[in-house]
CSV table of C-alpha atoms in Angstrom, one decimal:
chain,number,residue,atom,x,y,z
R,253,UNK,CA,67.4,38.6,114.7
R,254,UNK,CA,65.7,41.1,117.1
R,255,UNK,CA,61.9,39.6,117.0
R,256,UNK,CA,59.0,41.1,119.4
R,257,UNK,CA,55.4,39.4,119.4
R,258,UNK,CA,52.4,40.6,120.9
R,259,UNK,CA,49.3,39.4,122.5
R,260,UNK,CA,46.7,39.6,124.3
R,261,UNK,CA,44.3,41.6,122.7
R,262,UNK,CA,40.5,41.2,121.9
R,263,UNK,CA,37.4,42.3,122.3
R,264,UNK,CA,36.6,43.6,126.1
R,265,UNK,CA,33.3,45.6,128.1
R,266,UNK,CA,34.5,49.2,128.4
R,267,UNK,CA,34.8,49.6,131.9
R,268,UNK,CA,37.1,45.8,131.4
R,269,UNK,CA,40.3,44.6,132.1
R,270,UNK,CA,43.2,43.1,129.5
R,271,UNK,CA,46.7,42.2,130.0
R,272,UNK,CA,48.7,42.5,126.9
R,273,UNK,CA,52.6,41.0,126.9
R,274,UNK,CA,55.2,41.6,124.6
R,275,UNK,CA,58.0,38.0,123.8
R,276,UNK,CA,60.9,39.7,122.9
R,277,UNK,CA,64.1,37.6,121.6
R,278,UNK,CA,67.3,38.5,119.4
R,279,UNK,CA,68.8,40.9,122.3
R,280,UNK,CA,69.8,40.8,125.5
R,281,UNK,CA,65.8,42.0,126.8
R,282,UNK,CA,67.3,43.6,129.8
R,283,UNK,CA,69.2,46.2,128.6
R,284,UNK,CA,66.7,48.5,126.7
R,285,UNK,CA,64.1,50.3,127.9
R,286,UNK,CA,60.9,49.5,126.3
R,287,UNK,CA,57.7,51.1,125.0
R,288,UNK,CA,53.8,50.7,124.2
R,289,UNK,CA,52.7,52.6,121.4
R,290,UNK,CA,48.8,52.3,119.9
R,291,UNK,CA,47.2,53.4,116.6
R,292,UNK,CA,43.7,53.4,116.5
R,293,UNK,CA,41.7,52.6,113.4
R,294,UNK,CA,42.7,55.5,110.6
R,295,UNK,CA,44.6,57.6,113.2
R,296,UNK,CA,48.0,58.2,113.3
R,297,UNK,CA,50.5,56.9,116.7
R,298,UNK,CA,49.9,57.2,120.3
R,299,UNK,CA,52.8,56.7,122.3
R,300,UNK,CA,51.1,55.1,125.4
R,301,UNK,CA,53.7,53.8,128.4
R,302,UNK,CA,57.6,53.3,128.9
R,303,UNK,CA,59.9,51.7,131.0
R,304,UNK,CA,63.2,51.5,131.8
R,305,UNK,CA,65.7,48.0,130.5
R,306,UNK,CA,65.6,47.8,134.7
R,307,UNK,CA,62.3,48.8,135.6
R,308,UNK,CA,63.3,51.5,137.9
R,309,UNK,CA,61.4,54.0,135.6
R,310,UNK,CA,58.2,54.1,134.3
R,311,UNK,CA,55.9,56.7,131.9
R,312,UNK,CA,52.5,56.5,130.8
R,313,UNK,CA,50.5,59.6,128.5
R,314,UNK,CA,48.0,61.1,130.4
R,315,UNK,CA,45.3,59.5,128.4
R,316,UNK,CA,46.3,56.2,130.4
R,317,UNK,CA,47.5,57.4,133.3
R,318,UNK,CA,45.7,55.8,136.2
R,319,UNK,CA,44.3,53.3,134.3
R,320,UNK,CA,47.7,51.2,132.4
R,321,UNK,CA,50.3,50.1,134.0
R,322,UNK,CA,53.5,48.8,132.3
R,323,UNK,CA,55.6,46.3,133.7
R,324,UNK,CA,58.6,43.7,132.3
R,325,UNK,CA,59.7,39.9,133.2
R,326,UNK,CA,63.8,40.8,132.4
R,327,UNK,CA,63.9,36.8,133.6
R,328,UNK,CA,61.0,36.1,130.8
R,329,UNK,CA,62.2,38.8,128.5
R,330,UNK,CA,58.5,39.7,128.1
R,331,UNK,CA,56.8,43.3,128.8
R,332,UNK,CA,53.6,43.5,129.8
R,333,UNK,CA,50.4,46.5,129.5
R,334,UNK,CA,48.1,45.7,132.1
R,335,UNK,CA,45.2,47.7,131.2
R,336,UNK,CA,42.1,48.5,133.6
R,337,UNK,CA,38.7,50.9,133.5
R,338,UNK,CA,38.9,50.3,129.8
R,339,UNK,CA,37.2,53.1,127.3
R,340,UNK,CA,35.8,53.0,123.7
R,341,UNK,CA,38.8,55.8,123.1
R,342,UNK,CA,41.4,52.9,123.9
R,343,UNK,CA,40.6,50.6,120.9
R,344,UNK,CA,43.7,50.4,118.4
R,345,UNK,CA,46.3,48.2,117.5
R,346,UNK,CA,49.0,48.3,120.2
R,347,UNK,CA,52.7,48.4,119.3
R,348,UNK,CA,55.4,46.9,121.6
R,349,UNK,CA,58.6,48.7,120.6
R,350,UNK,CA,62.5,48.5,121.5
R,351,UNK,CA,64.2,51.9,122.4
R,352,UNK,CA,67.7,51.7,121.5
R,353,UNK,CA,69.1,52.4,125.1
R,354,UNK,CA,68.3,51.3,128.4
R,355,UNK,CA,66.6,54.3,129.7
R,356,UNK,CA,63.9,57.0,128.2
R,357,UNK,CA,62.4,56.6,124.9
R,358,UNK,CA,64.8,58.5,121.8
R,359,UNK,CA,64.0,56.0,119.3
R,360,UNK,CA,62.3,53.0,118.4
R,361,UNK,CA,64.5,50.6,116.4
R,362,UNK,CA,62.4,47.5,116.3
R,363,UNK,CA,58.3,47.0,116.8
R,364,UNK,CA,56.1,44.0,116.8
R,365,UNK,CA,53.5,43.4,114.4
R,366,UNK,CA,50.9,44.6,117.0
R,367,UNK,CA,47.7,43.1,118.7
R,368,UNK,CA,44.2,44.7,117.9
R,369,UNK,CA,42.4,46.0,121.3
R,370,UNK,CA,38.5,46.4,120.7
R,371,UNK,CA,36.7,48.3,123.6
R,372,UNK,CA,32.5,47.8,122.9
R,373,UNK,CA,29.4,46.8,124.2
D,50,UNK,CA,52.8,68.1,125.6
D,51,UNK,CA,54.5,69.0,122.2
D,52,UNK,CA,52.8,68.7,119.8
D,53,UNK,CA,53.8,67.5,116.1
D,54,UNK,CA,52.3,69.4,113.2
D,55,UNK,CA,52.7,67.4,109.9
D,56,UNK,CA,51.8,68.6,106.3
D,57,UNK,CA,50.2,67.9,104.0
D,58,UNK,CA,48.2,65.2,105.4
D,59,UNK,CA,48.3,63.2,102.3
D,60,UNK,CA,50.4,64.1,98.3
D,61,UNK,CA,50.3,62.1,95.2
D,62,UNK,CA,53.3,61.9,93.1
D,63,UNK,CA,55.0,60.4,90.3
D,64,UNK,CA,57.8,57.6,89.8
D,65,UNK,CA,61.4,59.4,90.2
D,66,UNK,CA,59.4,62.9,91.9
D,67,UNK,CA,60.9,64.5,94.9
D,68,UNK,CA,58.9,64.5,97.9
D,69,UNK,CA,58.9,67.1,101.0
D,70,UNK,CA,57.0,66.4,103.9
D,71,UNK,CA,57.0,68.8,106.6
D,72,UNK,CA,57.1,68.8,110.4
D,73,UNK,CA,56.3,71.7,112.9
D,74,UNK,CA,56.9,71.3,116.8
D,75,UNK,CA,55.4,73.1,119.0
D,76,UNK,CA,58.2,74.3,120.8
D,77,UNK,CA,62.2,74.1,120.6
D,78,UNK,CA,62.8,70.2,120.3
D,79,UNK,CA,66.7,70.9,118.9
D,80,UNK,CA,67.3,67.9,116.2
D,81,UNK,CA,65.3,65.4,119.0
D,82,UNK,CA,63.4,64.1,116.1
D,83,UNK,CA,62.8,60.7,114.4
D,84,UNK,CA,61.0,59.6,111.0
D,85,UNK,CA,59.2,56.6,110.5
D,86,UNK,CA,57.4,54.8,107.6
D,87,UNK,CA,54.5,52.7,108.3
D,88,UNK,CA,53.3,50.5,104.7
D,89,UNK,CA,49.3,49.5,105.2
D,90,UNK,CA,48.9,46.4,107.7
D,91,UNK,CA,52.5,46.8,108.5
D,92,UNK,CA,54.4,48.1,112.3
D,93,UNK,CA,56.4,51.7,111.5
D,94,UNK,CA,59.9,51.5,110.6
D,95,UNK,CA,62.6,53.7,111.3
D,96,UNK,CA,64.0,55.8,108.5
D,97,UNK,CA,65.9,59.1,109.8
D,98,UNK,CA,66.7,59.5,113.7
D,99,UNK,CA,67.8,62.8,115.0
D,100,UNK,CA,66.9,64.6,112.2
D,101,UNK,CA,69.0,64.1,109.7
D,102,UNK,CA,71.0,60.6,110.5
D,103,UNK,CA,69.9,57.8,108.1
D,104,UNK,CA,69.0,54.5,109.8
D,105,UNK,CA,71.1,51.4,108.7
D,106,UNK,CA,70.1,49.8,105.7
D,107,UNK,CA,67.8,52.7,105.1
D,108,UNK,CA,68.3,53.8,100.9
D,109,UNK,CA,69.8,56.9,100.3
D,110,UNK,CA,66.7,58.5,99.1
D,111,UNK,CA,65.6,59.3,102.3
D,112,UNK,CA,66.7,62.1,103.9
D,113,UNK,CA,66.3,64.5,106.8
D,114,UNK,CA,66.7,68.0,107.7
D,115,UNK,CA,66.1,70.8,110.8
D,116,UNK,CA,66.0,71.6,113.8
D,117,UNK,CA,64.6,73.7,116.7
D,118,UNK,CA,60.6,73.7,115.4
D,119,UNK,CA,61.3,72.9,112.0
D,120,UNK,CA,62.0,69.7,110.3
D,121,UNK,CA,61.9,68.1,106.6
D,122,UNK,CA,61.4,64.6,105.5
D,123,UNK,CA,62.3,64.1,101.5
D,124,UNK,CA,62.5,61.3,99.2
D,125,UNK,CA,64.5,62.5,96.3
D,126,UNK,CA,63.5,60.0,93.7
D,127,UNK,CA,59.9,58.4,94.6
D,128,UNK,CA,59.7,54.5,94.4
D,129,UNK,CA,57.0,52.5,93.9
D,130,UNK,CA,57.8,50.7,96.6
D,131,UNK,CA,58.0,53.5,99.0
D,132,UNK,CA,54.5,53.9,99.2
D,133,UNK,CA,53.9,54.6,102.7
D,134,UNK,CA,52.2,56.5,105.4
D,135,UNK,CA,55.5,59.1,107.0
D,136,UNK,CA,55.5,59.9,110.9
D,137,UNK,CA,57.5,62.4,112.4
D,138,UNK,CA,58.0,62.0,116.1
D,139,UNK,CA,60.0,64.1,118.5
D,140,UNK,CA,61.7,62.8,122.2
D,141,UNK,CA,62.6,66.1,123.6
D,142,UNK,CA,59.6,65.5,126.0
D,143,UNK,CA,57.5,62.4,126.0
D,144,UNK,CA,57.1,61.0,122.9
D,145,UNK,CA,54.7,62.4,120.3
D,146,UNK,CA,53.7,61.7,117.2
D,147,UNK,CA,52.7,63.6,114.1
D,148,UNK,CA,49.1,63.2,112.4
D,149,UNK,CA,51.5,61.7,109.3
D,150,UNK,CA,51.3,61.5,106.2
D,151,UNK,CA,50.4,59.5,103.4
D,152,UNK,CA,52.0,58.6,100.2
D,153,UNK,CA,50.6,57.6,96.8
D,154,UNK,CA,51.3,57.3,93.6
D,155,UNK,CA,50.1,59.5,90.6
């Protein structure tokens, strides 16, 4: 049974730092690319970052660009959202979620139940 | 970007109504499209991928249509159960959503 868990998130000083990592277990990790997607409070989805089953590729929105960076432990089966110079605009519940090849982003098959990011004074 | 144009925002229907939900693409995004319902509290769930192919396990109900800038989402025979926000989202590009739509019951 394909299972991803988030973490990671809480409350964090716009202008902070948070690291958010995705457990993923039920498939072989490394041969999928990946993706972060976010909803904030009301609003509909954000896709935020992707990357590649073998980390050779990465893509972030624009909104992040800069600021996130996506990265993956294939040895961990874990995938990470490092994110920096953090922004009221940024809080949401973020979504790690399987694409169902190894490279680009088509379609998400599988999504975890998400971790809540709150960006405030 | 592309941008996703969903409508309506929100309908309310009965038990056993059919239900169209539309999706506009800014551009030609040829059948690159996915739907996805997302139940309050809950991660989205794939339904319908590449416009019209039903995920599996997915009921029969659901169904997909269009391509190049216009797409439609329909649940022939509304289910209590099926009470849901619907998201289109299109891949010909990076990913984007649309504003999605939300379902209740009359």
């Amino acid at each position: 049974e394909v299972q991803l868990l988030e973490s990671g998130g809480g409350l964090v000083q716009p202008g902070g730092s948070l690291r958010l990592s995705c457990a993923a277990s039920g498939f072989t990790f490394s041969s999928y690319a990946m993706s972060w997607v976010r909803q904030a409070p009301g609003k509909g989805l954000e896709w935020v970052s992707g990357i590649s089953g073998s980390s050779g590729s990465t893509y972030y929105a624009d909104s992040v660009k800069g600021r996130f960076t996506i990265s993956r432990d294939n040895s961990k089966n874990t995938l990470y959202l490092q994110m920096k110079s953090l922004r009221a605009e940024d809080t949401a519940v973020y979504y790690c979620a399987k694409v169902v090849r190894s490279t680009g982003w088509t379609r998400f098959d599988y999504w975890g139940q998400g971790t809540l990011v709150t960006v405030s004074s | 970007d592309i941008q996703m144009t969903q409508s309506p925002s929100s309908l309310s229907a009965s038990v056993g109504d059919r239900v169209t939900i539309t999706c506009q693409a800014s551009q030609d995004i040829s059948n690159y499209l996915n739907w996805y319902q997302q139940k309050p509290g809950k991660a989205p769930k794939l339904l319908i991928y590449d416009a019209s192919n039903l995920e599996t396990g997915v009921p029969s109900r659901f169904s997909g249509s269009g391509s190049g800038t216009d797409f439609t989402f329909t649940i022939s025979s509304l289910q209590p159960e099926d009470i849901a926000t619907y998201s289109c989202q299109q891949y010909d590009d990076l990913p984007t959503f649309g504003g999605g739509t939300k379902v209740e019951i009359k």
